[in-house]
């Protein structure tokens, strides 16, 4: 089966290592200021930004001073997660494609059920954390479900031989 939308298999291990590193750095940066691995404070262009921290006036198309380490970790996590999740398997056939599609559907449904619950139970400032986690949750749920399903499939295939 021709799957042109998948990355080559050789990208899987490199993206897996990058995903692990970026997740560790991302978790450390969220753990608090004393655990931050490093800070990169630079002037960045913002479509909508504030010169002050919270209560300053906001403006359109301005330069603001910001720590961009979390943006770097977000970017690394998303890119490496997408490449890891959507790289071909060593043996890519119709069964693997079916498992991939089934895992993607289950990840989408379970992610939105979790988000619906959180939207109904988390309010105010902590809700921003829910939104941050929502960017990664479907991707991580998909990777988890797909890896577990592939493990079960490979284990059952070995048992049948």
Short mmCIF file of C-alpha atoms in Angstrom, two decimals:
data_model
loop_
_atom_site.label_atom_id
_atom_site.label_comp_id
_atom_site.label_asym_id
_atom_site.label_seq_id
_atom_site.Cartn_x
_atom_site.Cartn_y
_atom_site.Cartn_z
CA UNK A 1 0.00 0.00 0.00
CA UNK A 2 1.40 3.38 -1.02
CA UNK A 3 1.42 5.81 1.91
CA UNK A 4 2.88 9.06 0.67
CA UNK A 5 1.82 11.06 3.71
CA UNK A 6 4.19 9.24 6.08
CA UNK A 7 7.80 10.20 6.79
CA UNK A 8 10.53 7.68 5.95
CA UNK A 9 11.27 5.02 8.56
CA UNK A 10 14.84 6.27 9.10
CA UNK A 11 13.46 9.46 10.72
CA UNK A 12 11.73 7.52 13.51
CA UNK A 13 14.70 6.94 15.82
CA UNK A 14 16.14 10.46 15.44
CA UNK A 15 12.73 12.04 16.08
CA UNK A 16 12.16 9.69 19.03
CA UNK A 17 15.39 10.84 20.67
CA UNK A 18 14.54 14.49 19.96
CA UNK A 19 11.02 13.98 21.34
CA UNK A 20 12.39 12.51 24.56
CA UNK A 21 14.92 15.31 25.03
CA UNK A 22 12.40 18.05 24.23
CA UNK A 23 9.81 16.55 26.59
CA UNK A 24 12.35 16.47 29.43
CA UNK A 25 13.39 20.09 28.78
CA UNK A 26 9.76 21.12 28.44
CA UNK A 27 8.84 19.42 31.74
CA UNK A 28 11.79 21.09 33.48
CA UNK A 29 10.78 24.49 32.18
CA UNK A 30 7.23 23.97 33.48
CA UNK A 31 8.42 22.63 36.85
CA UNK A 32 9.22 26.12 38.08
CA UNK A 33 11.78 28.85 37.83
CA UNK A 34 14.41 27.14 39.98
CA UNK A 35 14.45 24.07 37.68
CA UNK A 36 14.61 25.94 34.39
CA UNK A 37 17.52 24.54 32.39
CA UNK A 38 18.23 27.89 30.76
CA UNK A 39 16.58 31.09 29.65
CA UNK A 40 16.88 32.83 26.31
CA UNK A 41 15.60 36.38 26.72
CA UNK A 42 15.42 38.29 23.43
CA UNK A 43 13.31 40.88 21.68
CA UNK A 44 10.73 39.12 19.51
CA UNK A 45 8.07 40.34 17.14
CA UNK A 46 4.51 39.88 18.40
CA UNK A 47 1.30 40.28 16.44
CA UNK A 48 -0.40 41.21 19.71
CA UNK A 49 1.74 41.91 22.73
CA UNK A 50 2.12 43.83 25.97
CA UNK A 51 5.02 45.96 26.96
CA UNK A 52 4.25 45.35 30.65
CA UNK A 53 3.79 41.94 32.26
CA UNK A 54 0.07 41.59 32.89
CA UNK A 55 -1.66 44.93 33.19
CA UNK A 56 0.28 46.97 30.64
CA UNK A 57 -1.39 48.26 27.51
CA UNK A 58 -1.48 45.79 24.64
CA UNK A 59 -0.60 46.76 21.11
CA UNK A 60 -0.68 45.29 17.63
CA UNK A 61 2.55 44.44 15.76
CA UNK A 62 5.11 45.30 18.43
CA UNK A 63 8.50 44.10 19.61
CA UNK A 64 8.47 42.64 23.11
CA UNK A 65 11.17 41.19 25.36
CA UNK A 66 10.43 37.55 26.09
CA UNK A 67 12.03 34.32 27.30
CA UNK A 68 11.73 32.14 24.20
CA UNK A 69 12.95 28.86 25.74
CA UNK A 70 9.37 27.59 26.13
CA UNK A 71 8.63 28.43 22.47
CA UNK A 72 11.72 26.46 21.46
CA UNK A 73 10.61 23.47 23.56
CA UNK A 74 7.06 23.66 22.18
CA UNK A 75 8.40 23.75 18.62
CA UNK A 76 10.83 20.87 19.16
CA UNK A 77 8.16 18.78 20.89
CA UNK A 78 5.55 19.33 18.18
CA UNK A 79 7.88 18.74 15.22
CA UNK A 80 9.65 15.72 16.68
CA UNK A 81 6.33 14.29 17.91
CA UNK A 82 4.71 14.63 14.49
CA UNK A 83 7.68 13.02 12.74
CA UNK A 84 7.84 10.20 15.31
CA UNK A 85 4.09 9.56 15.18
CA UNK A 86 3.82 9.66 11.41
CA UNK A 87 6.95 7.84 10.28
CA UNK A 88 6.57 4.57 8.46
CA UNK A 89 7.05 1.33 10.30
CA UNK A 90 9.76 -1.11 9.22
CA UNK A 91 7.05 -3.17 7.54
CA UNK A 92 4.26 -0.85 6.43
CA UNK A 93 1.26 -2.85 5.16
CA UNK A 94 -2.54 -2.67 5.22
CA UNK A 95 -2.74 -4.01 8.78
CA UNK A 96 -0.36 -1.34 10.08
CA UNK A 97 -2.35 1.31 8.19
CA UNK A 98 -5.54 -0.02 9.79
CA UNK A 99 -3.98 0.04 13.26
CA UNK A 100 -2.70 3.59 12.61
CA UNK A 101 -6.15 4.81 11.52
CA UNK A 102 -7.90 3.07 14.42
CA UNK A 103 -5.42 4.58 16.90
CA UNK A 104 -5.87 8.04 15.39
CA UNK A 105 -9.66 7.83 15.67
CA UNK A 106 -9.51 6.56 19.26
CA UNK A 107 -6.96 9.26 20.17
CA UNK A 108 -9.16 11.98 18.71
CA UNK A 109 -12.29 10.82 20.51
CA UNK A 110 -10.55 10.26 23.85
CA UNK A 111 -8.69 13.59 23.60
CA UNK A 112 -11.89 15.54 23.04
CA UNK A 113 -13.67 13.72 25.86
CA UNK A 114 -10.82 14.62 28.21
CA UNK A 115 -10.79 18.22 26.97
CA UNK A 116 -14.56 18.51 27.34
CA UNK A 117 -14.29 17.35 30.95
CA UNK A 118 -11.46 19.82 31.62
CA UNK A 119 -13.29 22.70 29.91
CA UNK A 120 -16.23 22.08 32.22
CA UNK A 121 -14.18 21.80 35.41
CA UNK A 122 -11.13 24.10 35.12
CA UNK A 123 -11.49 27.89 35.16
CA UNK A 124 -9.52 31.14 35.22
CA UNK A 125 -5.70 31.12 35.06
CA UNK A 126 -5.25 27.30 35.37
CA UNK A 127 -7.30 27.02 32.18
CA UNK A 128 -4.28 28.36 30.28
CA UNK A 129 -2.40 25.22 31.32
CA UNK A 130 -5.25 23.12 29.92
CA UNK A 131 -4.90 24.95 26.61
CA UNK A 132 -1.13 24.37 26.58
CA UNK A 133 -1.55 20.66 27.27
CA UNK A 134 -4.32 20.45 24.63
CA UNK A 135 -1.73 21.22 21.94
CA UNK A 136 0.13 18.00 22.69
CA UNK A 137 -2.44 15.66 24.18
CA UNK A 138 -3.90 14.20 20.98
CA UNK A 139 -0.45 13.59 19.54
CA UNK A 140 0.76 11.86 22.71
CA UNK A 141 -2.43 9.81 23.09
CA UNK A 142 -2.08 8.72 19.46
CA UNK A 143 1.57 7.72 19.92
CA UNK A 144 0.70 5.76 23.06
CA UNK A 145 -2.29 3.96 21.51
CA UNK A 146 -0.45 3.20 18.27
CA UNK A 147 2.66 1.86 20.03
CA UNK A 148 0.55 -0.33 22.37
CA UNK A 149 -1.52 -1.62 19.44
CA UNK A 150 1.61 -2.36 17.39
CA UNK A 151 3.17 -4.17 20.36
CA UNK A 152 0.04 -6.31 20.74
CA UNK A 153 -0.10 -6.98 17.00
CA UNK A 154 3.57 -7.99 16.83
CA UNK A 155 3.23 -10.15 19.95
CA UNK A 156 0.18 -11.97 18.52
CA UNK A 157 1.94 -12.45 15.19
CA UNK A 158 4.92 -14.07 16.92
CA UNK A 159 2.58 -16.29 18.92
CA UNK A 160 0.84 -17.53 15.76
CA UNK A 161 4.15 -18.56 14.18
#
